[in-house]
Short mmCIF file of C-alpha atoms in Angstrom, two decimals:
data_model
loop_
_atom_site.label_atom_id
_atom_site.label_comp_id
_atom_site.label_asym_id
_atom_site.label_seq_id
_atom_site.Cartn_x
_atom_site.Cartn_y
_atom_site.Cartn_z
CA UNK A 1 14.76 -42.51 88.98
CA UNK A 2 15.61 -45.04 91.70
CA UNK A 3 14.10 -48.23 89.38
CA UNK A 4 16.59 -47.35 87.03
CA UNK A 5 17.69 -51.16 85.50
CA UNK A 6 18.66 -51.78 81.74
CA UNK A 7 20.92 -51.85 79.20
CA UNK A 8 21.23 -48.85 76.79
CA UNK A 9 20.58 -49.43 73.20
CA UNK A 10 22.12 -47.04 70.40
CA UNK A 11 20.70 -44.48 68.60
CA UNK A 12 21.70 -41.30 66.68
CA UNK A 13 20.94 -38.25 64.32
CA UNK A 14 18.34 -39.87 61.93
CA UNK A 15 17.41 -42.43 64.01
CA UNK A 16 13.46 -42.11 64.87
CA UNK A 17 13.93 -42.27 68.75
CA UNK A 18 16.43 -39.11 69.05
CA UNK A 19 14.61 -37.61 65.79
CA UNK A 20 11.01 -38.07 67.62
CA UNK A 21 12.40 -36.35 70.99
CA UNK A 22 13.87 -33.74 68.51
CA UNK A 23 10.94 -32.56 66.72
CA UNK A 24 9.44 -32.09 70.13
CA UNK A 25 10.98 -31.72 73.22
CA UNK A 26 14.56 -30.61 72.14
CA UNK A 27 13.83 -28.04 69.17
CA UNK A 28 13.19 -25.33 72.09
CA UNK A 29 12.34 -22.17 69.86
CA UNK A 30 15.42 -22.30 67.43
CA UNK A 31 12.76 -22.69 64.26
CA UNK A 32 9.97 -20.30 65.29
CA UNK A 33 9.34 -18.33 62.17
CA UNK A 34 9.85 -15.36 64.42
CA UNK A 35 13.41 -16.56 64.73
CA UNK A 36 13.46 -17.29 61.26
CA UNK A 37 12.23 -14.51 59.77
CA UNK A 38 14.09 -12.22 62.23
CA UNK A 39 17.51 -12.92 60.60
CA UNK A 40 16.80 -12.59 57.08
CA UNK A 41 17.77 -9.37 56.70
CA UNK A 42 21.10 -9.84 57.45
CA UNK A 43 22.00 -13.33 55.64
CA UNK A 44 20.25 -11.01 52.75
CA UNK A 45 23.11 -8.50 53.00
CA UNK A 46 26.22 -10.65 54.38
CA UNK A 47 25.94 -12.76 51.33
CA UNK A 48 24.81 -10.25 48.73
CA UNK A 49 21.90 -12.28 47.69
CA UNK A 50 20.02 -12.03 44.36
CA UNK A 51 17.17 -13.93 42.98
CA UNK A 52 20.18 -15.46 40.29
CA UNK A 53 21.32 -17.47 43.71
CA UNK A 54 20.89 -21.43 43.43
CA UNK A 55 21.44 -22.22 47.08
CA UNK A 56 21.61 -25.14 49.05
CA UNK A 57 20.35 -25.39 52.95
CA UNK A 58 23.37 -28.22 54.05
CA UNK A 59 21.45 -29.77 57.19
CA UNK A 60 18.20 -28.37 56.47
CA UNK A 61 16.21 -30.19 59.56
CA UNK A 62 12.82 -29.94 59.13
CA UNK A 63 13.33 -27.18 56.25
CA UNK A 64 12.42 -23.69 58.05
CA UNK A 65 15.00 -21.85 56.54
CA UNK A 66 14.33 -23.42 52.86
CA UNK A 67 10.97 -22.41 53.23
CA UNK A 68 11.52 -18.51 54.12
CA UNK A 69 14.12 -18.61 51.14
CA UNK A 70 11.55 -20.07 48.92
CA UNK A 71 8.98 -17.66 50.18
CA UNK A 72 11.09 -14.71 49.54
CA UNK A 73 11.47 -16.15 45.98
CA UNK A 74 14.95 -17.53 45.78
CA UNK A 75 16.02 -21.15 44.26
CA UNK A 76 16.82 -23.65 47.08
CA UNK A 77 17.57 -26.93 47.83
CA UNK A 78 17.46 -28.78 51.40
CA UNK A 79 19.58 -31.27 52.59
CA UNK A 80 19.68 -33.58 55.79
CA UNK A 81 20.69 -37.12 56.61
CA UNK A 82 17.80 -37.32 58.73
CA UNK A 83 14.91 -39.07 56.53
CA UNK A 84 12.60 -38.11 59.42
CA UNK A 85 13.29 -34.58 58.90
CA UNK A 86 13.01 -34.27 55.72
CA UNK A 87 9.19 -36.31 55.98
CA UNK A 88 8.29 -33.58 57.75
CA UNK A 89 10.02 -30.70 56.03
CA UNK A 90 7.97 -32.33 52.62
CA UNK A 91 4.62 -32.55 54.97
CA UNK A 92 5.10 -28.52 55.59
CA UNK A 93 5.77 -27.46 52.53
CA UNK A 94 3.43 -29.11 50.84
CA UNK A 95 1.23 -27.51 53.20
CA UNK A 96 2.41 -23.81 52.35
CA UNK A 97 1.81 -24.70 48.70
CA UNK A 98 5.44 -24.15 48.28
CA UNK A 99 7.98 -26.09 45.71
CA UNK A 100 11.21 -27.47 47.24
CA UNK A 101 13.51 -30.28 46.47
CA UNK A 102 14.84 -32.09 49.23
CA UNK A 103 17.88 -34.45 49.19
CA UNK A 104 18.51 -37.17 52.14
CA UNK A 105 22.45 -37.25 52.28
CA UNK A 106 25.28 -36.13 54.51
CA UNK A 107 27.07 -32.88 53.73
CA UNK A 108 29.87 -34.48 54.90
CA UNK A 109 29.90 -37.15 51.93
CA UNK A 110 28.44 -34.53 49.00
CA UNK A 111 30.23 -34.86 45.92
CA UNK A 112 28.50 -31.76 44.12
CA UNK A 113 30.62 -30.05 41.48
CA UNK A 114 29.93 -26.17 40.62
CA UNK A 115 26.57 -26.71 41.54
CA UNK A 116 25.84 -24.04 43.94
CA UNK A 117 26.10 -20.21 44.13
CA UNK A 118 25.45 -20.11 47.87
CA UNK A 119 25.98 -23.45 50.45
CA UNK A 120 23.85 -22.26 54.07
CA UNK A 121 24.58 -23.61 57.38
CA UNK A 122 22.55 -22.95 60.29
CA UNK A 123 23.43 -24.15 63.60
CA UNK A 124 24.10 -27.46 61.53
CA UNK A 125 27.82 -26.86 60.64
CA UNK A 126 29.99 -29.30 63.24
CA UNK A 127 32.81 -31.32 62.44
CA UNK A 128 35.08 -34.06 64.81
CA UNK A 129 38.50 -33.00 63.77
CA UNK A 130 40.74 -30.15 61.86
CA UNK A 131 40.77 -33.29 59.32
CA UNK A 132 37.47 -33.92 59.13
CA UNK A 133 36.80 -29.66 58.78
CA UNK A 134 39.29 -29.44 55.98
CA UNK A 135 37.46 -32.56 54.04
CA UNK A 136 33.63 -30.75 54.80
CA UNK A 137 35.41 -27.27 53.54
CA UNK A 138 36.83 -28.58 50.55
CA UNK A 139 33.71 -30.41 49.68
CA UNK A 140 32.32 -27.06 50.01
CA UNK A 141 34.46 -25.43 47.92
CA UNK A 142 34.26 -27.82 45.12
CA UNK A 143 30.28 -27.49 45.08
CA UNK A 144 30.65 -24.05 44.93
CA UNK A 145 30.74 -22.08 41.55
CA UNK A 146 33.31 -19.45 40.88
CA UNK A 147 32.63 -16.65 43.23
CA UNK A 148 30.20 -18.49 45.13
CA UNK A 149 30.16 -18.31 49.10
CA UNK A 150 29.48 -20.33 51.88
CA UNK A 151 27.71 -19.24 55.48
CA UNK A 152 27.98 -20.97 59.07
CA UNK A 153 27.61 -19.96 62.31
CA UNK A 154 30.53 -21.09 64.20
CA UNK A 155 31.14 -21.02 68.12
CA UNK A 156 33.62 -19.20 69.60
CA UNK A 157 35.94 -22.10 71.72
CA UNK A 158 37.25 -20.16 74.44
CA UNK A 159 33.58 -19.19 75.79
CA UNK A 160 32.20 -23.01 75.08
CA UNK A 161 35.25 -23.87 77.40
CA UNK A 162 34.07 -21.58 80.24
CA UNK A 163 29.79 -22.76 79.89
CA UNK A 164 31.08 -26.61 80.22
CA UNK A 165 30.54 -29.25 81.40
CA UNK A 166 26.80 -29.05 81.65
CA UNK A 167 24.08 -31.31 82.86
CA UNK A 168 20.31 -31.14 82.01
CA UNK A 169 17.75 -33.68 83.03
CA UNK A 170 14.41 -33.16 81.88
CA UNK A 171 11.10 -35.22 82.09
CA UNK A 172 9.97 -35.60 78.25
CA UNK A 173 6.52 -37.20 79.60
CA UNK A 174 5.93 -39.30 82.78
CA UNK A 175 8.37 -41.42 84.20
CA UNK A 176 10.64 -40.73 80.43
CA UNK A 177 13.46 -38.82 80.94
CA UNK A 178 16.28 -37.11 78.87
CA UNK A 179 19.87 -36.36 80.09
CA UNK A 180 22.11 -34.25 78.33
CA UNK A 181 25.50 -33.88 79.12
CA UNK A 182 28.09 -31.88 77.74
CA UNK A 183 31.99 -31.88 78.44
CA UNK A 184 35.36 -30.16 77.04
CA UNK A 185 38.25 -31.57 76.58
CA UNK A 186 40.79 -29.27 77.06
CA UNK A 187 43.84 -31.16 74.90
CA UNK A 188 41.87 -31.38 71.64
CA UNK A 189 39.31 -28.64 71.92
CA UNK A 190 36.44 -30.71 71.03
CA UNK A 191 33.14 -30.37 72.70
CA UNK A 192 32.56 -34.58 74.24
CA UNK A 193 27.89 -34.88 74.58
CA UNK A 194 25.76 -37.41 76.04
CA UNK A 195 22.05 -37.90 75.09
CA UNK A 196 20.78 -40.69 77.67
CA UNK A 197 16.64 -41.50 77.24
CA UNK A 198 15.34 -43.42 80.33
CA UNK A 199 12.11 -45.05 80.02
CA UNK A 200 11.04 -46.14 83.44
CA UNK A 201 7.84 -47.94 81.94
CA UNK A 202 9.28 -49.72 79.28
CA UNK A 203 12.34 -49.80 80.55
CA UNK A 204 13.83 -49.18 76.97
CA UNK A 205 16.22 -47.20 77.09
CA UNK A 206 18.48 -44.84 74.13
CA UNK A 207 22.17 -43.63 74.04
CA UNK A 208 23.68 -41.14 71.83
CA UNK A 209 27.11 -40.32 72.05
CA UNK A 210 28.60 -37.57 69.91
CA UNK A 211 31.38 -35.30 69.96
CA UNK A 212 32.40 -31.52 67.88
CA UNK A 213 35.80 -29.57 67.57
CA UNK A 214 35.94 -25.86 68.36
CA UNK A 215 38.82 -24.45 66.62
CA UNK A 216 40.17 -21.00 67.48
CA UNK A 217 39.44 -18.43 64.90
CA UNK A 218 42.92 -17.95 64.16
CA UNK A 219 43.16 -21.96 63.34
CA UNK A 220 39.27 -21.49 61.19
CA UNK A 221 41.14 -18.72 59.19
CA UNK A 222 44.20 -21.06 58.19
CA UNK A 223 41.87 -23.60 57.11
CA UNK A 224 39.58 -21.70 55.41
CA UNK A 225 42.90 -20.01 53.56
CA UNK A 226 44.59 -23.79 52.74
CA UNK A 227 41.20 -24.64 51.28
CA UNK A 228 41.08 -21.93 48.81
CA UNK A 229 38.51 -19.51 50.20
CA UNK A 230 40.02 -15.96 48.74
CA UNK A 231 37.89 -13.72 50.64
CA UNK A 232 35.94 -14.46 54.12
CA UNK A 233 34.52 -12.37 56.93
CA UNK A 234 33.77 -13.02 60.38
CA UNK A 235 30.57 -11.24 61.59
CA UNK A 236 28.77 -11.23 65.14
CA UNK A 237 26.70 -14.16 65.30
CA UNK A 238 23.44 -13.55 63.00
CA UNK A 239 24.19 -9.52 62.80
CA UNK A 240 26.13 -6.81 60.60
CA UNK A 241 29.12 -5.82 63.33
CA UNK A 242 32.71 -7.38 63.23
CA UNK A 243 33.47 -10.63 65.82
CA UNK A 244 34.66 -10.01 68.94
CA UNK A 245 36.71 -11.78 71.60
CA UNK A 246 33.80 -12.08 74.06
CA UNK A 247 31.16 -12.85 71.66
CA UNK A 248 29.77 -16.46 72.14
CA UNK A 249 29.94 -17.17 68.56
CA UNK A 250 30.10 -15.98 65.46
CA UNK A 251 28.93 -16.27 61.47
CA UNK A 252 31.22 -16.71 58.52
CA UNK A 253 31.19 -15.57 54.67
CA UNK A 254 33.57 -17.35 52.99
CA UNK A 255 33.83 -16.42 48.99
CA UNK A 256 35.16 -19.00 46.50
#
């Protein structure tokens, strides 16, 4: 990359350059159906579902995981800011002859009331700040009917800490690369990433700069408590089996 010259220009979640390298380069295998499918059985049982569930998918992508709900015949609703993803989360489902609504919005911003039995989160659940978790979880809570619950998988800070920082360079298609760095910062426990497209062509080139907290489990507990959540549980990531220390992450149930 020695001709390197250029000015970056901004992009972001929902913008059609990062959305574009997204849907191809950078979605690795995370929505296989195999992958899907493969952790049904436990979301099943962790949240005690029944076909009485109205449940909303809270950063649905490209709407694999509203599809194998609707598939398996419960009531569910998608939701992403992205207006890319969702195009194509509408262009698949209409292909699987399946019925889904779809809402463009942040979760972060949803003003729902009593609305849901069930709010999902998978690997879409971030937030900048304790303040900014507290205002997500008591938007959650207030979409939530009585007795409802809430899932997210949430990672566990002290082994982020030791896997950063991180730098990967890869070459999306000739002379087009993508750089993605990752840092921690130690004082604030948030999680500081880089997304860098160089276009050696064009010589167009992206910048996305975005940052998430990593709260101890301890500190997600208090939070979870202040909000209101009566009853939660903290499982292995994606598996019956109680969170442990050295576990890389883990999933939450959190009941209304």
């Amino acid at each position: 990359m020695n001709s390197f010259s250029g000015k970056f220009l901004r992009t972001d979640f929902g913008h059609e350059v990062y959305d574009e390298w997204y849907l191809g380069a950078g979605s690795y295998n995370f929505e296989t159906p195999e992958f899907v499918e493969k952790h049904f059985p436990f979301y099943e049982k962790a949240l005690l579902l029944s076909k009485h569930d109205k449940i909303l998918e809270a950063g649905c992508g490209i709407g694999s995981y509203s599809r194998e709900f609707a598939r398996r015949g419960y009531h569910v609703v998608g939701m992403d800011l992205s207006p890319n993803f969702l195009s194509e989360a509408q262009k698949i489902t209409q292909r699987e002859n399946l019925e889904i609504e779809f809402i463009l919005g942040d979760y972060n911003e949803m003003r729902f009331e009593e609305k849901f039995t069930v709010i999902f989160f998978e690997g879409s659940f971030f937030y900048r700040s304790k303040e900014g978790l507290m205002s997500l979880l008591n938007r959650v809570h207030k979409a939530l009917t009585p007795n409802g619950r809430v899932y997210f998988v949430h990672s566990n800070h002290s082994i982020v800490k030791k896997q950063l920082p991180v730098d990967n360079l890869s070459e999306i298609k000739k002379n087009v690369f993508v750089l993605q760095r990752s840092e921690y910062d130690e004082n604030s426990d948030v999680e500081r990433c880089s997304w860098l497209r160089i276009d050696l062509e064009t010589h167009k080139h992206y910048k996305c700069d975005f940052s998430t907290m990593h709260l101890p489990p301890d500190a997600l507990k208090n939070c979870l408590m202040e909000v209101g959540f009566k009853d939660f549980h903290f499982y292995k990531k994606r598996r019956i089996g109680d969170f442990q220390p050295e576990d890389d992450g883990f999933s939450v149930v959190a009941k209304k």
